[in-house]
Short mmCIF file of N, CA, C and O in Angstrom, two decimals:
data_model
loop_
_atom_site.label_atom_id
_atom_site.label_comp_id
_atom_site.label_asym_id
_atom_site.label_seq_id
_atom_site.Cartn_x
_atom_site.Cartn_y
_atom_site.Cartn_z
N UNK A 5 7.22 1.54 12.57
CA UNK A 5 6.25 1.72 11.74
C UNK A 5 5.43 0.04 12.79
O UNK A 5 3.58 0.55 12.96
N UNK A 6 5.18 -0.85 13.58
CA UNK A 6 4.94 -1.67 14.90
C UNK A 6 4.30 -0.39 15.42
O UNK A 6 2.99 -0.86 15.92
N UNK A 7 4.52 0.83 15.50
CA UNK A 7 3.79 1.52 16.88
C UNK A 7 3.25 2.25 16.41
O UNK A 7 1.81 2.64 16.67
N UNK A 8 3.21 2.39 14.85
CA UNK A 8 1.66 4.04 13.96
C UNK A 8 1.16 2.93 13.64
O UNK A 8 0.29 3.79 13.03
N UNK A 9 1.06 1.47 13.08
CA UNK A 9 -0.26 1.03 12.43
C UNK A 9 -0.93 0.41 13.81
O UNK A 9 -0.31 -0.82 14.33
N UNK A 10 -2.61 0.59 13.73
CA UNK A 10 -3.07 0.46 14.15
C UNK A 10 -3.63 -1.41 14.82
O UNK A 10 -3.13 -2.70 13.78
N UNK A 11 -3.41 -1.68 16.71
CA UNK A 11 -3.37 -2.91 16.67
C UNK A 11 -4.79 -3.65 16.03
O UNK A 11 -5.67 -3.05 15.27
N UNK A 12 -3.97 -4.74 15.00
CA UNK A 12 -4.95 -5.72 14.45
C UNK A 12 -5.28 -5.48 12.83
O UNK A 12 -6.36 -6.12 12.15
N UNK A 13 -4.31 -4.45 13.04
CA UNK A 13 -4.25 -4.11 11.10
C UNK A 13 -2.72 -4.76 10.20
O UNK A 13 -1.75 -4.68 11.64
N UNK A 14 -2.38 -4.21 9.32
CA UNK A 14 -1.00 -4.50 9.17
C UNK A 14 -1.41 -4.06 7.40
O UNK A 14 -1.94 -3.76 6.88
N UNK A 15 0.43 -4.19 6.83
CA UNK A 15 -0.09 -4.08 5.32
C UNK A 15 1.01 -5.15 4.68
O UNK A 15 2.58 -5.62 5.00
N UNK A 16 0.69 -5.06 3.15
CA UNK A 16 2.30 -6.23 2.25
C UNK A 16 2.37 -5.24 2.32
O UNK A 16 3.35 -4.15 1.85
N UNK A 17 3.53 -5.89 2.10
CA UNK A 17 4.80 -5.35 1.91
C UNK A 17 6.10 -6.88 0.78
O UNK A 17 5.49 -7.41 1.13
N UNK A 18 7.11 -5.63 0.66
CA UNK A 18 7.84 -7.16 -0.42
C UNK A 18 8.52 -7.26 0.11
O UNK A 18 9.12 -7.85 1.88
N UNK A 19 9.53 -8.34 -0.31
CA UNK A 19 9.86 -10.08 0.29
C UNK A 19 11.68 -8.90 1.41
O UNK A 19 12.33 -9.73 2.55
N UNK A 20 12.33 -8.07 1.14
CA UNK A 20 13.07 -6.77 2.50
C UNK A 20 12.78 -6.46 3.20
O UNK A 20 14.08 -5.80 4.31
N UNK A 21 11.75 -6.71 3.65
CA UNK A 21 11.11 -6.22 4.75
C UNK A 21 10.91 -7.53 6.60
O UNK A 21 10.54 -8.87 5.58
N UNK A 22 11.65 -7.25 7.06
CA UNK A 22 11.73 -8.94 7.74
C UNK A 22 10.21 -8.91 8.67
O UNK A 22 9.05 -8.07 7.98
N UNK A 23 9.78 -10.38 8.52
CA UNK A 23 8.32 -10.69 9.01
C UNK A 23 8.19 -10.43 10.20
O UNK A 23 8.98 -10.10 11.93
N UNK A 24 7.59 -9.38 10.76
CA UNK A 24 6.71 -8.84 11.56
C UNK A 24 5.47 -9.43 11.81
O UNK A 24 4.87 -9.17 11.05
N UNK A 25 4.58 -8.34 13.23
CA UNK A 25 3.03 -8.93 13.78
C UNK A 25 2.80 -7.00 12.31
O UNK A 25 1.41 -8.16 11.73
N UNK A 26 3.07 -6.60 11.84
CA UNK A 26 2.31 -5.42 11.29
C UNK A 26 2.33 -5.87 10.17
O UNK A 26 1.83 -5.00 8.26
N UNK A 27 3.17 -6.53 9.39
CA UNK A 27 3.26 -6.80 7.97
C UNK A 27 3.28 -8.04 7.62
O UNK A 27 3.73 -9.06 7.99
N UNK A 28 3.06 -8.79 5.63
CA UNK A 28 2.52 -9.80 5.73
C UNK A 28 3.55 -9.55 4.21
O UNK A 28 3.41 -8.81 3.58
N UNK A 29 4.16 -10.88 4.82
CA UNK A 29 6.10 -11.06 3.88
C UNK A 29 5.20 -12.14 2.59
O UNK A 29 4.83 -13.36 2.90
N UNK A 30 6.14 -12.02 1.39
CA UNK A 30 6.25 -13.27 0.69
C UNK A 30 7.17 -14.21 1.08
O UNK A 30 7.61 -13.63 1.53
N UNK A 31 6.35 -14.91 0.77
CA UNK A 31 7.23 -16.49 1.71
C UNK A 31 8.55 -16.46 0.13
O UNK A 31 8.98 -16.24 -0.58
N UNK A 32 9.91 -17.21 1.26
CA UNK A 32 10.98 -17.30 0.85
C UNK A 32 12.19 -18.39 0.48
O UNK A 32 11.87 -18.87 0.88
N UNK A 33 11.99 -18.79 -1.01
CA UNK A 33 12.64 -20.46 -1.09
C UNK A 33 13.86 -20.08 -0.16
O UNK A 33 15.03 -19.75 -0.01
N UNK A 34 13.86 -21.25 1.19
CA UNK A 34 14.65 -21.80 1.51
C UNK A 34 16.10 -22.21 0.96
O UNK A 34 15.97 -23.60 -0.79
N UNK A 35 17.68 -22.08 1.41
CA UNK A 35 18.54 -22.15 0.79
C UNK A 35 18.17 -23.91 0.42
O UNK A 35 17.78 -24.97 0.95
N UNK A 36 18.44 -24.09 -0.36
CA UNK A 36 18.13 -26.02 -1.60
C UNK A 36 17.03 -26.57 -1.29
O UNK A 36 17.13 -27.41 -1.12
N UNK A 37 15.85 -25.20 -1.25
CA UNK A 37 14.43 -25.61 -1.30
C UNK A 37 13.27 -25.83 -1.48
O UNK A 37 13.58 -24.79 -2.69
N UNK A 38 12.42 -25.89 -1.60
CA UNK A 38 11.26 -25.29 -2.36
C UNK A 38 9.38 -24.13 -1.68
O UNK A 38 10.01 -24.79 -0.61
N UNK A 39 8.88 -23.91 -1.69
CA UNK A 39 8.04 -23.60 -1.83
C UNK A 39 7.11 -24.67 -2.06
O UNK A 39 7.12 -24.91 -2.65
N UNK A 40 5.80 -24.70 -0.96
CA UNK A 40 5.01 -25.64 -1.22
C UNK A 40 4.03 -25.77 -2.77
O UNK A 40 3.83 -23.84 -2.39
N UNK A 41 3.18 -25.85 -2.96
CA UNK A 41 2.17 -24.94 -3.61
C UNK A 41 1.22 -24.11 -3.00
O UNK A 41 0.97 -23.39 -3.52
N UNK A 42 1.60 -23.99 -1.74
CA UNK A 42 -0.23 -23.20 -1.32
C UNK A 42 0.93 -21.90 -1.00
O UNK A 42 0.57 -21.19 -1.27
N UNK A 43 2.28 -22.27 -0.72
CA UNK A 43 2.88 -20.51 -0.64
C UNK A 43 3.34 -20.62 -2.29
O UNK A 43 2.85 -18.69 -2.27
N UNK A 44 3.58 -21.39 -2.97
CA UNK A 44 3.47 -20.17 -4.22
C UNK A 44 2.74 -19.64 -5.10
O UNK A 44 2.10 -18.63 -5.36
N UNK A 45 1.04 -20.38 -4.39
CA UNK A 45 0.15 -19.65 -4.45
C UNK A 45 0.01 -18.22 -3.69
O UNK A 45 -0.48 -17.48 -4.41
N UNK A 46 0.41 -18.17 -2.52
CA UNK A 46 0.46 -17.38 -1.89
C UNK A 46 0.58 -16.01 -2.56
O UNK A 46 0.46 -15.01 -2.75
N UNK A 47 2.89 -16.06 -2.49
CA UNK A 47 3.24 -14.60 -3.76
C UNK A 47 2.75 -14.90 -4.95
O UNK A 47 2.25 -13.84 -5.15
N UNK A 48 1.91 -15.85 -5.18
CA UNK A 48 1.25 -15.14 -6.66
C UNK A 48 0.33 -14.25 -6.06
O UNK A 48 0.23 -13.03 -7.36
N UNK A 49 -0.86 -14.22 -5.25
CA UNK A 49 -1.30 -14.32 -4.73
C UNK A 49 -1.17 -11.57 -4.54
O UNK A 49 -1.91 -10.83 -5.04
N UNK A 50 -0.42 -12.66 -3.80
CA UNK A 50 0.22 -11.28 -3.22
C UNK A 50 0.98 -10.06 -4.32
O UNK A 50 0.83 -9.42 -4.45
N UNK A 51 1.39 -11.04 -5.28
CA UNK A 51 1.96 -10.07 -6.69
C UNK A 51 1.69 -9.57 -7.26
O UNK A 51 1.19 -8.63 -7.35
N UNK A 52 0.07 -9.93 -6.88
CA UNK A 52 -1.72 -9.25 -8.21
C UNK A 52 -1.53 -8.18 -7.31
O UNK A 52 -2.37 -7.22 -7.93
N UNK A 53 -1.99 -8.47 -6.08
CA UNK A 53 -2.34 -7.35 -5.30
C UNK A 53 -1.21 -6.51 -5.42
O UNK A 53 -2.04 -5.03 -5.49
N UNK A 54 -0.14 -6.96 -5.82
CA UNK A 54 0.75 -5.74 -5.39
C UNK A 54 0.45 -4.34 -6.52
O UNK A 54 1.14 -3.80 -6.87
N UNK A 55 0.78 -5.13 -7.81
CA UNK A 55 0.30 -4.97 -9.32
C UNK A 55 -0.89 -3.61 -8.75
O UNK A 55 -0.48 -2.69 -9.72
N UNK A 56 -1.23 -4.29 -8.99
CA UNK A 56 -3.18 -3.53 -8.24
C UNK A 56 -2.76 -1.68 -7.69
O UNK A 56 -3.44 -1.43 -8.16
N UNK A 57 -2.51 -2.22 -7.08
CA UNK A 57 -1.63 -1.38 -5.39
C UNK A 57 -1.11 -0.59 -6.36
O UNK A 57 -1.49 0.92 -6.28
N UNK A 58 -0.12 -1.08 -6.83
CA UNK A 58 1.17 -0.14 -8.54
C UNK A 58 0.69 0.86 -9.22
O UNK A 58 0.99 1.71 -9.72
N UNK A 59 0.06 0.09 -10.10
CA UNK A 59 -1.53 1.15 -10.98
C UNK A 59 -2.52 1.86 -10.38
O UNK A 59 -2.07 3.51 -10.46
N UNK A 60 -2.68 1.69 -8.98
CA UNK A 60 -3.84 2.95 -8.35
C UNK A 60 -2.94 4.07 -8.06
O UNK A 60 -2.97 4.54 -8.13
N UNK A 61 -1.78 3.78 -7.25
CA UNK A 61 -0.44 4.90 -7.02
C UNK A 61 -0.33 5.27 -8.23
O UNK A 61 -0.26 6.43 -8.50
N UNK A 62 -0.05 4.88 -9.33
CA UNK A 62 1.06 5.72 -10.86
C UNK A 62 -0.76 6.74 -10.29
O UNK A 62 -0.32 7.19 -11.80
N UNK A 63 -1.11 6.06 -11.16
CA UNK A 63 -2.91 7.31 -11.43
C UNK A 63 -2.27 8.77 -10.24
O UNK A 63 -2.97 9.44 -10.70
N UNK A 64 -2.65 8.34 -9.19
CA UNK A 64 -3.14 9.12 -8.57
C UNK A 64 -1.72 9.82 -8.39
O UNK A 64 -2.06 11.37 -8.44
N UNK A 65 -0.82 10.08 -8.32
CA UNK A 65 0.37 11.02 -8.12
C UNK A 65 0.32 11.20 -9.39
O UNK A 65 0.67 12.41 -10.45
N UNK A 66 -0.68 10.88 -11.10
CA UNK A 66 -0.23 11.52 -12.14
C UNK A 66 -1.21 11.87 -12.36
O UNK A 66 -0.96 13.29 -12.72
N UNK A 67 -1.61 11.97 -11.25
CA UNK A 67 -3.70 13.51 -11.45
C UNK A 67 -2.96 13.95 -10.07
O UNK A 67 -3.15 15.98 -10.76
N UNK A 68 -2.14 13.97 -9.51
CA UNK A 68 -1.59 14.64 -7.86
C UNK A 68 -0.28 15.02 -8.14
O UNK A 68 0.56 14.05 -6.83
N UNK A 69 0.62 16.02 -8.13
CA UNK A 69 1.69 15.79 -7.20
C UNK A 69 2.39 16.03 -6.85
O UNK A 69 3.70 15.87 -6.14
N UNK A 70 1.49 16.45 -5.82
CA UNK A 70 1.60 16.08 -4.39
C UNK A 70 2.25 14.11 -3.64
O UNK A 70 3.04 14.75 -2.47
N UNK A 71 1.93 14.09 -3.69
CA UNK A 71 1.37 12.58 -4.43
C UNK A 71 3.33 11.88 -4.26
O UNK A 71 2.98 10.97 -4.09
N UNK A 72 3.53 12.91 -5.15
CA UNK A 72 4.51 12.26 -5.58
C UNK A 72 5.77 11.93 -4.95
O UNK A 72 6.85 10.91 -5.03
N UNK A 73 6.16 13.31 -4.31
CA UNK A 73 7.01 13.14 -2.81
C UNK A 73 5.59 13.99 -1.78
O UNK A 73 5.97 15.01 -1.72
N UNK A 74 5.64 13.05 -1.24
CA UNK A 74 4.83 13.76 0.24
C UNK A 74 5.83 14.48 1.20
O UNK A 74 6.34 13.11 1.46
N UNK A 75 5.85 15.46 1.28
CA UNK A 75 7.29 15.71 2.07
C UNK A 75 6.32 16.29 3.22
O UNK A 75 6.33 17.13 4.47
N UNK A 76 6.63 14.34 4.38
CA UNK A 76 6.44 15.03 5.05
C UNK A 76 7.27 14.12 6.48
O UNK A 76 7.68 12.68 6.08
N UNK A 77 7.92 13.83 7.95
CA UNK A 77 8.38 13.52 8.38
C UNK A 77 7.25 13.22 9.19
O UNK A 77 7.18 13.46 10.36
N UNK A 78 7.19 11.70 9.03
CA UNK A 78 6.81 10.48 10.16
C UNK A 78 7.25 9.58 11.57
O UNK A 78 8.07 9.49 11.28
N UNK A 79 6.60 11.06 12.21
CA UNK A 79 7.08 10.34 12.80
C UNK A 79 7.03 10.40 14.19
O UNK A 79 6.60 10.05 16.14
N UNK A 80 5.59 10.06 14.93
CA UNK A 80 4.90 10.53 16.11
C UNK A 80 2.74 9.59 15.36
O UNK A 80 2.92 9.92 14.08
N UNK A 81 2.03 9.68 15.90
CA UNK A 81 1.02 9.35 15.08
C UNK A 81 -0.28 10.90 14.63
O UNK A 81 -0.77 10.05 13.16
N UNK A 82 0.11 11.62 15.40
CA UNK A 82 -0.93 12.92 14.45
C UNK A 82 -0.10 13.24 12.95
O UNK A 82 -0.62 13.17 12.46
N UNK A 83 1.34 11.84 12.54
CA UNK A 83 2.04 12.42 11.21
C UNK A 83 1.77 11.69 10.31
O UNK A 83 1.43 11.58 9.18
N UNK A 84 1.29 11.01 11.00
CA UNK A 84 0.92 9.22 9.91
C UNK A 84 -0.79 10.37 9.66
O UNK A 84 -1.21 9.40 9.39
N UNK A 85 -0.81 10.44 10.21
CA UNK A 85 -2.89 11.26 10.49
C UNK A 85 -2.43 12.24 8.96
O UNK A 85 -4.25 12.08 8.40
N UNK A 86 -1.97 12.76 9.31
CA UNK A 86 -1.74 13.74 8.55
C UNK A 86 -1.57 13.43 6.74
O UNK A 86 -2.61 13.47 6.32
N UNK A 87 -0.33 11.95 6.78
CA UNK A 87 -0.65 11.96 6.44
C UNK A 87 -1.71 10.53 5.69
O UNK A 87 -2.04 11.31 4.46
N UNK A 88 -2.23 10.35 6.44
CA UNK A 88 -3.54 9.55 5.37
C UNK A 88 -4.05 10.15 4.97
O UNK A 88 -4.89 10.01 3.96
N UNK A 89 -4.76 11.47 6.20
CA UNK A 89 -5.50 12.80 5.06
C UNK A 89 -5.80 13.29 3.79
O UNK A 89 -6.42 13.64 2.59
N UNK A 90 -4.13 13.70 3.37
CA UNK A 90 -4.07 13.78 2.67
C UNK A 90 -4.14 13.13 2.12
O UNK A 90 -4.89 13.65 0.83
N UNK A 91 -3.97 11.90 1.78
CA UNK A 91 -3.75 11.39 1.00
C UNK A 91 -5.42 10.41 -0.08
O UNK A 91 -6.09 9.97 -0.41
N UNK A 92 -5.63 10.46 1.43
CA UNK A 92 -7.54 10.32 1.47
C UNK A 92 -7.82 10.56 0.65
O UNK A 92 -8.96 10.92 0.12
N UNK A 93 -7.74 12.34 0.69
CA UNK A 93 -8.55 13.48 0.62
C UNK A 93 -8.22 13.92 -1.79
O UNK A 93 -9.41 13.73 -2.68
N UNK A 94 -6.66 13.32 -1.62
CA UNK A 94 -6.49 12.93 -3.16
C UNK A 94 -7.42 12.05 -3.63
O UNK A 94 -7.77 12.07 -4.91
N UNK A 95 -7.43 11.16 -3.20
CA UNK A 95 -8.62 9.37 -3.62
C UNK A 95 -10.18 9.52 -3.59
O UNK A 95 -10.06 9.49 -5.19
N UNK A 96 -10.38 10.68 -3.12
CA UNK A 96 -11.65 11.29 -2.88
C UNK A 96 -11.70 11.81 -3.54
O UNK A 96 -12.69 12.09 -4.48
N UNK A 97 -11.03 13.62 -4.35
CA UNK A 97 -11.07 13.74 -4.79
C UNK A 97 -10.79 13.06 -6.38
O UNK A 97 -11.99 13.56 -8.23
N UNK A 98 -10.08 12.40 -6.69
CA UNK A 98 -9.77 10.91 -7.92
C UNK A 98 -11.13 10.37 -8.40
O UNK A 98 -11.47 10.54 -9.93
N UNK A 99 -11.60 10.67 -7.47
CA UNK A 99 -12.78 9.82 -7.34
C UNK A 99 -14.46 10.58 -8.12
O UNK A 99 -15.22 10.08 -8.49
N UNK A 100 -14.15 12.55 -7.53
CA UNK A 100 -15.28 12.81 -8.24
C UNK A 100 -15.02 12.62 -9.88
O UNK A 100 -15.62 13.84 -10.48
N UNK A 101 -13.22 13.20 -9.78
CA UNK A 101 -13.06 13.34 -11.51
C UNK A 101 -13.81 12.72 -12.63
O UNK A 101 -14.39 12.77 -12.76
N UNK A 102 -14.08 12.09 -11.40
CA UNK A 102 -13.49 10.21 -12.45
C UNK A 102 -15.80 9.91 -12.56
O UNK A 102 -15.67 9.70 -14.30
N UNK A 103 -16.18 10.77 -11.79
CA UNK A 103 -17.94 10.48 -11.54
C UNK A 103 -17.88 12.29 -12.95
O UNK A 103 -18.62 11.35 -13.74
N UNK A 104 -17.53 12.79 -12.70
CA UNK A 104 -17.53 14.10 -13.68
C UNK A 104 -17.33 14.16 -14.90
O UNK A 104 -18.14 14.14 -15.90
N UNK A 105 -16.00 12.99 -15.53
CA UNK A 105 -15.91 13.02 -16.81
C UNK A 105 -16.66 11.92 -17.32
O UNK A 105 -17.34 12.17 -17.79
N UNK A 106 -17.06 10.52 -16.67
CA UNK A 106 -18.09 10.37 -16.82
C UNK A 106 -19.72 10.37 -17.36
O UNK A 106 -20.47 10.02 -17.72
N UNK A 107 -20.29 11.31 -16.57
CA UNK A 107 -21.52 12.06 -16.46
C UNK A 107 -20.84 13.19 -17.85
O UNK A 107 -22.46 13.66 -18.33
N UNK A 108 -20.07 13.34 -18.22
CA UNK A 108 -20.41 14.55 -19.34
C UNK A 108 -20.02 14.03 -20.65
O UNK A 108 -20.06 14.04 -21.64
#
């Protein structure tokens, strides 16, 4: 992923990922220690964002079955672009449907 994510970009991930330049992970409580108030606050906001994202994914996957299992092997930059364009098209169509439903 570090080679495929553009420079100066990153993604939020869960605690199973290692801390890398391309990902922002929640703070883990050290053995026998505690997290600071700032670290707990960061984890709280990160958790909220992740819930919003999961709800958005669920809405898109409910409307576009192709997103349930995007059968693309990501091996290079072109594969990433195809996957991104596929998801972007679904998001655009999703927003169009919402607008059409509001107008009716």
